[in-house]
Coordinates of C-alpha atoms in Angstrom, one line a residue:
M106 CA 9.8 79.9 16.6
M107 CA 9.3 82.9 15.0
T108 CA 5.5 81.7 14.9
A109 CA 4.9 81.9 18.4
L110 CA 6.7 84.5 18.9
L111 CA 4.0 86.8 16.5
R112 CA 1.1 84.6 17.1
T113 CA -2.2 86.4 16.8
A114 CA -4.3 84.6 20.0
L115 CA -4.7 85.4 23.3
A116 CA -4.1 81.9 24.4
S117 CA -5.6 82.7 28.3
L118 CA -7.8 85.0 30.2
L119 CA -5.9 84.4 33.3
L120 CA -4.2 87.2 34.7
A121 CA -0.5 86.5 36.5
S122 CA -0.6 85.6 40.4
V123 CA 0.1 88.1 42.7
P124 CA 3.9 88.2 43.1
A125 CA 5.0 86.4 45.4
A126 CA 6.9 88.7 47.1
A127 CA 3.4 89.5 48.2
A128 CA 2.3 86.4 49.5
F129 CA 5.6 85.4 51.7
A130 CA 7.5 87.4 54.2
Y131 CA 10.8 86.0 56.0
D132 CA 11.2 83.5 58.3
P133 CA 14.2 83.2 60.6
S134 CA 14.0 79.1 59.8
V135 CA 16.0 77.1 57.9
S136 CA 12.5 75.0 57.8
G137 CA 10.7 78.6 57.2
N138 CA 12.9 79.9 54.0
Y139 CA 13.3 76.5 52.8
L140 CA 9.0 76.2 52.4
A141 CA 8.8 79.3 51.6
G142 CA 11.5 79.4 48.8
R143 CA 9.4 76.1 47.4
S144 CA 6.4 77.7 47.0
A145 CA 8.1 80.8 45.1
A146 CA 10.0 78.3 43.2
K147 CA 5.9 76.6 42.1
L148 CA 4.9 79.6 41.3
R149 CA 8.2 80.4 39.3
D150 CA 9.2 83.4 41.0
N151 CA 12.4 82.6 41.0
D152 CA 14.6 85.4 41.6
L153 CA 12.4 85.8 45.4
A154 CA 12.9 81.5 45.5
S155 CA 16.4 82.1 45.5
G156 CA 16.4 85.3 48.2
Y157 CA 14.4 82.4 50.4
L158 CA 16.8 79.7 50.0
S159 CA 19.9 81.6 49.8
N160 CA 18.6 82.7 53.6
A161 CA 18.4 78.6 54.1
L162 CA 21.6 78.1 53.4
N163 CA 22.9 80.8 55.0
S164 CA 21.7 78.8 58.3
D165 CA 23.2 75.5 56.7
I166 CA 26.1 76.5 55.0
G167 CA 27.5 73.5 52.0
N168 CA 23.9 71.8 52.1
P169 CA 23.7 70.5 48.6
V170 CA 20.4 70.8 48.2
L171 CA 20.3 74.2 48.9
T172 CA 23.0 74.8 47.1
E173 CA 22.1 73.1 43.9
K174 CA 18.4 74.2 43.8
I175 CA 20.3 78.1 43.9
F176 CA 22.5 77.6 41.3
L177 CA 19.6 76.6 39.3
L178 CA 17.9 79.8 40.3
E179 CA 20.4 82.1 39.3
L180 CA 20.8 80.8 36.5
S181 CA 17.4 80.9 35.3
E182 CA 17.4 84.3 36.5
G183 CA 20.4 85.7 34.3
N184 CA 22.3 86.1 37.1
I185 CA 25.7 84.4 35.6
P186 CA 28.7 85.3 37.8
K187 CA 26.9 84.0 41.1
A188 CA 25.4 80.8 38.6
E189 CA 29.6 80.2 38.1
E190 CA 30.2 80.4 41.3
F191 CA 27.4 78.3 42.9
A192 CA 28.4 76.0 40.0
A193 CA 31.8 75.1 41.1
E194 CA 30.2 74.6 44.5
V195 CA 27.7 71.9 43.2
L196 CA 29.9 70.0 41.2
K197 CA 31.8 69.1 44.7
F198 CA 29.3 67.0 45.6
N199 CA 28.3 66.2 42.1
S200 CA 31.0 66.0 39.8
Q201 CA 28.2 65.0 36.8
Q202 CA 25.6 68.1 37.7
R203 CA 24.8 68.6 33.9
M204 CA 23.8 72.4 34.3
A205 CA 27.0 73.2 35.8
R206 CA 29.1 71.0 33.9
I207 CA 27.6 73.1 31.1
V208 CA 27.8 76.9 32.8
L209 CA 31.2 76.1 33.4
G210 CA 32.1 75.2 29.9
V211 CA 30.5 78.5 28.5
K212 CA 32.5 80.5 31.4
D213 CA 35.9 78.7 30.1
F214 CA 34.8 79.2 26.2
K215 CA 34.1 83.1 26.8
A216 CA 37.1 82.9 28.4
R217 CA 39.0 81.1 24.9
Q218 CA 39.4 78.4 27.2
Y219 CA 38.3 75.5 24.4
A220 CA 39.8 72.3 25.5
A221 CA 38.9 73.2 29.1
A222 CA 35.3 73.9 27.7
R223 CA 35.4 70.8 25.8
G224 CA 36.6 68.9 29.2
N225 CA 33.5 70.1 30.9
F226 CA 31.2 70.0 28.0
G227 CA 32.2 66.4 27.5
Q228 CA 31.4 65.6 31.1
S229 CA 27.6 66.9 30.7
A230 CA 26.9 64.6 27.6
Y231 CA 25.2 61.5 29.4
T232 CA 21.0 62.3 28.3
P233 CA 19.9 62.9 25.1
V234 CA 20.1 66.6 25.7
G235 CA 23.3 66.9 27.6
E236 CA 24.7 65.0 24.4
L237 CA 23.1 67.6 21.7
T238 CA 24.2 70.3 23.8
S239 CA 27.5 69.3 24.6
W240 CA 28.7 68.6 20.8
L241 CA 27.7 71.4 19.5
L242 CA 29.6 73.8 21.6
A243 CA 32.3 71.6 21.2
A244 CA 32.6 71.3 17.7
W245 CA 32.1 75.4 18.2
S246 CA 35.1 75.3 20.4
H247 CA 37.0 73.9 17.7
A248 CA 35.8 76.5 15.6
G249 CA 37.3 79.2 17.7
E250 CA 40.3 76.8 17.2
G251 CA 40.0 77.5 13.9
D252 CA 39.7 73.8 13.4
L253 CA 37.3 72.9 10.6
N254 CA 37.6 68.8 10.6
P255 CA 37.7 68.1 14.2
A256 CA 34.2 70.5 14.7
L257 CA 32.7 68.2 11.7
K258 CA 33.8 64.9 13.5
T259 CA 32.3 66.5 16.6
L260 CA 29.5 67.3 15.1
D261 CA 29.4 63.2 13.6
R262 CA 29.1 62.3 16.9
L263 CA 25.4 63.2 16.6
D264 CA 24.5 60.5 13.9
S265 CA 23.7 58.6 17.0
N266 CA 20.4 60.2 17.1
E267 CA 17.9 60.7 14.1
S268 CA 16.1 63.3 15.8
F269 CA 19.4 65.8 15.8
A270 CA 19.8 65.5 12.0
N271 CA 18.9 69.0 11.5
F272 CA 20.7 70.4 14.1
K273 CA 24.1 69.3 12.7
T274 CA 23.3 69.8 9.2
F275 CA 22.4 73.5 10.3
H276 CA 25.5 73.9 12.6
E277 CA 27.8 72.2 9.9
A278 CA 27.0 75.2 7.6
L279 CA 27.6 78.0 9.7
I280 CA 30.9 76.7 11.2
A281 CA 31.6 75.6 7.7
D282 CA 30.9 79.2 6.8
Y283 CA 32.6 81.2 9.2
L284 CA 35.4 79.2 8.7
G285 CA 35.8 80.6 5.2
N286 CA 35.2 76.8 3.5
A287 CA 32.1 78.4 1.0
M288 CA 31.8 75.1 -0.6
R289 CA 31.2 73.0 2.9
A290 CA 29.2 75.5 3.7
E291 CA 26.9 75.7 0.6
G292 CA 26.2 72.3 0.3
A293 CA 25.3 71.6 4.0
Y294 CA 23.1 75.0 4.1
K295 CA 21.4 73.6 0.8
R296 CA 20.5 70.2 3.1
A297 CA 19.7 71.7 5.9
Y298 CA 16.7 74.1 3.8
E299 CA 15.8 71.1 1.7
A300 CA 15.2 69.6 5.6
A301 CA 13.6 72.6 6.9
G302 CA 12.5 75.4 4.7
S303 CA 10.1 77.2 7.3
S304 CA 13.1 77.7 9.9
L305 CA 13.7 80.9 10.6
R306 CA 17.0 80.5 11.3
I307 CA 18.0 78.6 8.4
V308 CA 16.3 81.2 6.0
Q309 CA 18.4 83.7 7.4
A310 CA 21.8 82.5 7.8
Y311 CA 21.9 81.1 4.2
G312 CA 20.1 84.1 2.3
N313 CA 22.8 85.6 4.1
F314 CA 25.6 83.3 3.1
L315 CA 24.1 83.7 -0.3
E316 CA 23.9 87.6 -0.5
R317 CA 27.4 87.8 0.7
H318 CA 28.7 85.2 -2.1
G319 CA 27.3 87.7 -4.9
R320 CA 24.1 85.9 -5.2
A321 CA 21.3 88.4 -4.1
A322 CA 19.0 87.5 -6.3
E323 CA 18.9 83.9 -5.2
A324 CA 19.0 84.8 -1.7
Q325 CA 15.6 87.6 -2.1
A326 CA 13.9 84.3 -3.9
L327 CA 14.6 82.7 -0.9
Y328 CA 13.1 85.4 1.0
R329 CA 10.3 85.7 -0.7
G330 CA 9.5 82.1 -0.1
F331 CA 9.8 82.3 3.1
L332 CA 7.4 85.6 3.2
E333 CA 4.6 83.7 1.4
G334 CA 3.7 81.8 4.7
D335 CA 5.2 83.6 7.5
D336 CA 5.0 87.5 7.1
N337 CA 8.2 87.8 9.8
P338 CA 9.7 91.3 10.5
L339 CA 13.4 90.0 10.0
I340 CA 12.4 88.2 7.1
Q341 CA 11.1 91.5 5.5
A342 CA 14.0 94.0 6.6
A343 CA 16.5 90.9 5.1
L344 CA 14.8 91.6 2.0
Q345 CA 14.8 95.3 2.0
S346 CA 18.4 95.5 2.7
S347 CA 18.8 93.3 -0.2
L348 CA 16.8 94.9 -2.6
K349 CA 18.9 98.4 -1.4
G350 CA 22.2 96.9 -2.7
Q351 CA 22.9 96.5 1.3
A352 CA 25.9 94.1 2.4
P353 CA 25.2 92.3 5.4
R354 CA 27.5 91.2 8.0
P355 CA 28.4 87.7 8.5
F356 CA 25.3 85.8 10.4
I357 CA 28.0 84.5 12.8
S358 CA 31.0 86.5 13.5
S359 CA 32.3 85.6 16.1
P360 CA 32.4 81.4 17.6
T361 CA 30.6 82.9 21.0
D362 CA 28.2 84.2 18.2
G363 CA 27.7 80.4 17.2
A364 CA 27.4 79.0 21.0
A365 CA 25.4 81.3 21.3
E366 CA 23.3 80.1 17.8
A367 CA 23.3 76.4 19.5
L368 CA 21.8 77.4 22.8
F369 CA 18.7 79.7 20.6
S370 CA 18.4 76.6 18.2
L371 CA 18.1 74.5 21.7
A372 CA 15.8 76.8 23.7
T373 CA 13.5 77.0 20.5
S374 CA 12.7 73.3 20.3
M375 CA 11.9 73.3 24.5
N376 CA 8.5 74.5 23.7
D377 CA 6.0 72.3 25.8
E378 CA 5.2 72.4 29.5
Q379 CA 7.7 70.0 30.8
S380 CA 10.8 71.5 29.5
V381 CA 10.2 75.5 29.5
D382 CA 12.7 75.7 32.6
V383 CA 15.5 74.3 30.7
A384 CA 14.8 77.0 27.7
L385 CA 14.9 79.4 30.2
L386 CA 18.5 78.6 31.3
Y387 CA 19.5 78.2 27.8
I388 CA 18.3 81.2 26.9
Q389 CA 20.6 83.4 30.0
L390 CA 23.2 81.3 28.9
G391 CA 23.3 82.3 25.1
I392 CA 22.2 85.9 26.0
S393 CA 25.3 86.2 28.4
L394 CA 27.1 85.1 25.1
G395 CA 26.2 88.9 24.0
A396 CA 24.8 87.8 20.1
D397 CA 21.8 88.9 18.6
S398 CA 19.9 90.3 22.3
D399 CA 16.9 91.5 20.1
I400 CA 16.0 87.9 19.0
M401 CA 17.2 86.2 22.5
Y402 CA 15.0 88.8 24.5
T403 CA 12.2 88.5 22.1
L404 CA 12.9 84.7 22.8
L405 CA 12.8 84.9 26.4
G406 CA 9.8 87.6 26.7
D407 CA 7.7 84.7 25.1
T408 CA 9.3 82.0 27.0
Y409 CA 8.3 83.9 30.3
E410 CA 4.7 84.2 28.9
S411 CA 4.3 80.4 28.9
M412 CA 5.3 80.5 32.3
K413 CA 2.5 82.8 32.8
R414 CA 5.2 85.6 34.3
Y415 CA 4.2 88.4 32.6
D416 CA 6.2 90.8 35.0
K417 CA 9.1 88.8 33.6
A418 CA 8.0 88.8 29.9
L419 CA 7.8 92.6 30.1
A420 CA 11.0 93.5 31.2
A421 CA 12.3 91.3 28.6
Y422 CA 10.4 92.7 25.8
K423 CA 11.9 96.5 26.7
R424 CA 15.1 95.2 26.0
V425 CA 14.6 94.9 22.5
P426 CA 16.8 97.5 20.8
A427 CA 14.7 100.0 19.5
A428 CA 15.9 100.0 16.1
S429 CA 15.1 95.9 15.6
P430 CA 12.7 95.2 13.5
L431 CA 11.4 93.2 15.9
R432 CA 10.6 96.6 18.1
V433 CA 7.3 96.7 17.0
N434 CA 6.5 92.4 17.9
A435 CA 7.8 93.4 20.7
D436 CA 5.3 96.2 21.4
M437 CA 2.7 94.0 20.7
E438 CA 4.0 91.2 23.0
E439 CA 4.3 94.1 25.7
A440 CA 0.0 94.7 25.3
V441 CA -0.3 91.2 25.9
S442 CA 1.4 91.1 29.2
L443 CA -0.1 94.2 30.5
Q444 CA -3.3 92.9 29.4
Q445 CA -2.6 89.7 31.7
L446 CA -1.3 91.9 34.6
G447 CA -5.0 93.8 34.8
R448 CA -3.8 96.7 32.9
K449 CA -5.9 96.8 30.6
D450 CA -6.3 100.4 29.2
E451 CA -2.6 100.6 28.8
A452 CA -2.5 97.9 26.7
L453 CA -5.5 99.1 24.6
A454 CA -3.3 102.1 24.1
G455 CA -0.1 100.1 23.2
L456 CA -1.6 98.6 20.1
R457 CA -3.9 101.3 19.4
A458 CA -0.6 103.3 18.8
I459 CA 0.4 100.5 16.8
V460 CA -2.4 100.4 14.7
A461 CA -2.9 104.3 14.3
A462 CA 1.1 104.2 12.9
N463 CA 0.3 101.3 10.8
P464 CA -3.3 100.9 9.6
K465 CA -2.4 97.7 7.3
N466 CA 0.0 95.8 10.7
Y467 CA -2.2 92.6 10.6
D468 CA -1.1 90.5 13.5
A469 CA -1.3 94.0 15.5
I470 CA -5.5 94.9 14.6
V471 CA -5.6 91.0 15.4
T472 CA -4.1 91.3 18.8
L473 CA -6.1 94.4 19.7
G474 CA -9.8 92.2 18.7
N475 CA -7.9 89.5 21.0
L476 CA -7.9 91.5 23.8
H477 CA -10.7 93.3 23.2
R478 CA -12.8 89.5 22.7
A479 CA -10.7 88.8 26.3
N480 CA -12.6 92.0 27.8
E481 CA -16.2 91.3 26.7
D482 CA -16.5 94.1 24.7
F483 CA -17.7 91.6 21.3
A484 CA -18.8 94.9 19.7
N485 CA -15.2 96.0 19.8
A486 CA -13.7 92.8 18.8
A487 CA -16.0 92.1 15.9
A488 CA -15.0 95.4 14.5
T489 CA -11.4 95.0 15.0
Y490 CA -11.6 91.4 13.5
D491 CA -13.9 92.7 10.6
Q492 CA -11.2 95.3 9.8
A493 CA -8.5 92.9 9.7
I494 CA -10.7 90.4 7.8
A495 CA -10.6 93.4 5.7
L496 CA -6.9 93.5 4.6
V497 CA -6.7 90.0 3.3
E498 CA -6.8 89.6 0.3
K499 CA -7.2 85.6 -0.1
P500 CA -7.8 84.1 3.0
G501 CA -5.8 80.6 3.5
P502 CA -5.7 77.9 6.1
S503 CA -3.7 80.3 8.6
N504 CA -6.6 83.1 8.8
W505 CA -9.1 80.3 10.2
R506 CA -8.4 81.8 13.4
L507 CA -9.3 85.1 12.4
F508 CA -12.7 84.4 11.3
Y509 CA -13.3 81.3 13.7
F510 CA -12.6 85.0 16.3
D511 CA -14.8 86.9 14.7
G512 CA -17.6 84.6 14.7
I513 CA -17.2 84.1 18.6
S514 CA -17.7 88.3 18.8
H515 CA -20.7 88.1 16.6
E516 CA -22.3 85.1 18.0
R517 CA -21.9 86.9 21.2
L518 CA -23.7 89.9 20.1
K519 CA -26.4 87.7 18.7
Q520 CA -25.7 88.1 15.2
W521 CA -26.1 84.6 14.6
D522 CA -26.1 84.6 10.7
V523 CA -22.8 86.5 10.6
A524 CA -21.1 84.5 13.6
E525 CA -22.5 81.3 11.3
K526 CA -21.1 82.5 8.6
Q527 CA -17.8 82.8 9.8
F528 CA -17.5 79.9 11.6
R529 CA -18.3 78.4 8.0
K530 CA -15.4 80.2 6.8
A531 CA -13.2 79.2 9.2
L532 CA -14.3 75.1 8.7
E533 CA -13.6 75.7 4.7
L534 CA -9.8 77.0 5.5
S535 CA -9.3 74.3 8.3
P536 CA -11.9 71.5 7.8
N537 CA -10.0 69.5 11.1
E538 CA -10.4 72.1 13.3
P539 CA -12.1 70.7 16.6
N540 CA -12.6 74.3 18.2
V541 CA -14.5 75.7 15.4
L542 CA -15.9 72.2 14.9
N543 CA -17.3 72.2 18.5
Y544 CA -18.5 76.1 18.6
L545 CA -20.4 76.0 15.4
G546 CA -21.9 72.5 16.2
Y547 CA -22.5 73.3 20.1
S548 CA -24.3 76.5 19.1
M549 CA -26.2 74.9 16.9
I550 CA -27.4 72.2 19.5
E551 CA -28.2 75.4 22.1
K552 CA -30.4 76.7 18.8
K553 CA -31.6 73.8 17.9
I554 CA -31.3 73.9 14.7
N555 CA -30.0 71.8 12.3
L556 CA -29.1 69.3 15.1
H557 CA -27.8 66.2 12.9
E558 CA -25.5 68.5 11.1
A559 CA -24.4 69.6 14.6
L560 CA -24.1 66.2 16.1
E561 CA -21.5 64.9 13.2
M562 CA -19.6 68.2 13.7
V563 CA -19.1 67.7 17.4
K564 CA -18.5 64.2 17.1
K565 CA -15.4 65.2 14.7
A566 CA -14.7 67.7 17.1
V567 CA -14.6 64.7 20.4
E568 CA -12.7 62.4 18.0
L569 CA -10.1 65.3 17.3
K570 CA -9.6 66.1 21.3
P571 CA -11.2 63.5 23.3
N572 CA -9.7 64.3 26.2
D573 CA -11.2 68.3 25.8
G574 CA -13.9 68.2 28.8
Y575 CA -15.7 71.4 26.9
I576 CA -15.8 69.3 23.2
T577 CA -16.6 66.5 25.2
D578 CA -20.1 68.3 26.6
S579 CA -20.9 69.4 23.9
L580 CA -21.8 65.6 22.2
G581 CA -23.1 65.2 25.2
W582 CA -25.5 68.3 25.1
A583 CA -26.0 67.3 21.5
Y584 CA -27.5 63.5 22.2
Y585 CA -29.6 65.2 25.2
Q586 CA -31.5 68.1 22.5
L587 CA -31.9 64.8 20.2
G588 CA -33.7 63.0 22.8
D589 CA -31.1 59.7 23.6
Y590 CA -30.5 60.9 27.4
E591 CA -29.1 57.8 27.7
Q592 CA -26.0 58.1 25.8
A593 CA -26.3 61.8 27.0
V594 CA -25.6 60.6 30.3
I595 CA -22.1 58.3 29.0
Y596 CA -20.7 61.5 27.0
C597 CA -22.0 64.1 30.1
E598 CA -20.1 62.0 32.7
K599 CA -17.1 61.6 30.7
A600 CA -17.0 66.0 30.5
V601 CA -17.4 66.0 34.3
E602 CA -14.4 63.5 34.5
L603 CA -12.2 65.9 32.5
L604 CA -13.5 68.9 34.2
P605 CA -15.4 68.4 37.5
A606 CA -15.4 72.4 38.9
D607 CA -16.9 73.7 35.4
P608 CA -20.7 74.5 36.7
T609 CA -22.1 74.2 33.2
I610 CA -20.9 70.7 32.3
A611 CA -22.2 69.5 35.6
D612 CA -25.3 71.3 35.5
H613 CA -25.7 69.5 31.9
L614 CA -25.5 66.5 33.5
G615 CA -27.7 66.7 36.1
D616 CA -30.3 67.2 33.1
A617 CA -29.3 64.3 31.5
Y618 CA -29.2 62.2 35.0
W619 CA -33.0 63.8 35.5
R620 CA -34.3 62.5 32.4
V621 CA -33.3 58.8 32.9
G622 CA -35.0 58.7 36.2
R623 CA -31.9 59.5 38.1
T624 CA -33.5 62.3 40.0
L625 CA -31.0 61.9 43.3
E626 CA -27.7 62.1 41.2
A627 CA -29.5 65.2 39.1
K628 CA -29.8 66.8 42.1
F629 CA -26.4 66.3 43.3
Q630 CA -25.1 67.5 39.8
W631 CA -27.5 70.7 40.1
Q632 CA -25.9 71.8 43.7
H633 CA -22.4 71.2 42.4
A634 CA -23.1 73.3 39.7
K635 CA -24.7 75.9 41.9
D636 CA -21.2 75.9 44.2
N637 CA -19.3 76.5 41.9
K638 CA -20.3 79.8 41.3
P639 CA -22.2 79.4 37.8
E640 CA -23.7 83.0 35.4
P641 CA -25.9 84.7 37.2
G642 CA -29.0 83.5 34.3
E643 CA -27.7 79.9 35.5
L644 CA -27.4 80.3 38.8
K645 CA -31.6 81.3 38.9
T646 CA -32.3 78.4 36.3
I647 CA -30.3 75.9 38.6
E648 CA -31.7 76.9 41.6
D649 CA -35.6 76.5 40.4
K650 CA -34.1 72.9 39.1
L651 CA -33.0 72.1 42.1
K652 CA -36.8 72.8 44.1
N653 CA -39.1 71.9 41.2
G654 CA -37.0 69.6 39.0
L655 CA -37.2 70.0 35.2
P656 CA -40.8 70.2 33.4
P657 CA -42.1 67.2 31.0
V658 CA -40.2 67.1 27.7
E659 CA -41.0 68.7 24.5
P660 CA -41.2 66.6 21.4
V661 CA -38.5 67.6 18.9
T662 CA -40.0 68.8 15.6
P663 CA -38.3 67.9 12.3
A664 CA -36.9 71.1 11.6
Q665 CA -34.7 70.7 14.9
N666 CA -33.5 67.3 13.6
G667 CA -32.1 68.8 10.6
A668 CA -34.1 69.8 7.8
P669 CA -32.9 72.5 6.0
K670 CA -32.9 76.0 7.4
T671 CA -35.1 78.5 6.4
N672 CA -34.3 82.2 5.1
G673 CA -32.4 84.1 8.1

C-alpha cells in the first residue's frame, strides 16, 4: 500500500473537474433533485449529491431508493452519525443491505455491545467481501470480550477462500498478541511474514512484537530488510526509535484498534477502479474507530486522488498530524493535489520547500521533477531528475521510471544522445517495460534510425500491452517508415479503434491509407485528425495533406534500416 502512498510518478496531467457546486443549482422538483444528485454522484462529488438527494427525499419521504443512496453518500463523506440513522431506515425495507449491517455492527462494536455487533456482521456475510469483512470484525468482537478461542474459530471460517489466507494469519497474530498469548502470536507473525514479508503492516506489527519481547536486534534486522526495497518513513521511524532503545506502545492497544486495522487491511486491498468507492466507505468507518489517524488519513487522501477528487485529497492530507513520520509524505501529496487543481505555483513552492529542508529527499526531488514535466518545463524537469539520479548510488529495477522520465525530458529538449542513453538505462534496469520500449522505439522510428531494432522494441511493447492505442500506433508507424504499408494499415486501424479521438493516430492512419491507394479514406482520416484539435505544427501539415495529398515515397536508406549508428 505504502508504495502507492509514496509514489514518485504523476500519473495524470488532467486537472480536477470544476466542483459540481458550480455546475448545478437546486431544483424544487423531486425529479430535478434526483437527476442533479445522480450527476453529482457520477462526478464523485458525494457531499453535493447527498444534498440533492436529501432534498428529493424531503419531498418523497420513505423512498427506498433515495434512502439507500443517501445512506451510502453520507457514509462516503464520513458523516457517521447520519449514516447510522439512514442505515436503520435502510434495514426496514432491505434487512440484508450489507453496508448498513456493517455500519450498525461497527456502532454496536464501539459501544462494546459485541454480541449485537456479531449479529449484524453475520447478516452481511453473503458475498466474498462480506464474508471477509464480517468474520474479521466478528473475531475482533470476541477479542473485545477477552475470548481467544472463539476469535480464532471465527477466523477459521475464512478457510473457505484461499485468497483470505493472509488476512486470517495476520489477524490471528494480532488477536493473540493483544490477548497476551505470545507463543501463538509469534507463530502466526512468522507465517504472515513468510507469506507477505513485503507488507508494511506485517513488518510494523511483527517488529513491534519482537521489540516488546526484548528482541530489539531481530526487530531492527526486520526493519532493515524491508528498507532495502522501500525507504518507508514509518519503518525508518520504527528503526530509529528501536536503535535509541525507546520501547514502543503495542501495535494494537484495544479491540477498536483491531477492528480499524481490519478495515484498513480491506481498504488497501481494494485498489482498482471498480472497488475504490467501497474502499472509501471502509476507510471512513476505520477513521470513526479512531486508530492510527496518520495512516488512515494518508490512505483517505490517496483514495481521493485515485477518484480525482483532489480537493478532498488535499483536505485529507492536511489532517495528517505534524509529528507523524508521514507528514513529509503528506506535504508531497498535497503538492500533487494542488497541481491537479491548477494551483501550480503553490505546488512547486511546497515541493521546493521540502527539498530545501532535505536536499537528499529522493521522493520529493522526483515528484518535483514530475511536476516540472507536467508543466512542460522540460529544462527544469531534466535538471531535477538528474539531481535525483545523482543520489542513487546503485540503480536497481525500482529506479527505471526515473531514467525513463529523465529520458523524456531530454528528448523534448532535443538532446537525443542523452535521452537515448537514459531510455536504454531504464530498459537495462527493467527490460520489459512497454512504455519505455514504445517511447524509445517510436523516437527512433520518427528519426529514421535503427528502424529494425525500433520495430522489434515496439512489437515487444504491443505484446506486453496489446490494448494500448498509442503503442499499437507506434507499431503501425514503424511498418510505415519501413515501407510496409499494408501492415501499417492493419495496426494503425486498430490504434484508431482503441483511441478514436487522438489526432496523431488518425493522421498516421490517413498516411497509411494514402500509400495503399485508399485516398478517399485517407482524406477522411486527415479531416478527422484536424477536427480533433492537433498541435499547431501538426495542423499545418494535415491541412497541406488535405489539399495536396502525400509526395512520392522516398527510398529508405540502409542506415535507416538498422545499420550501426555513427558516433553522435
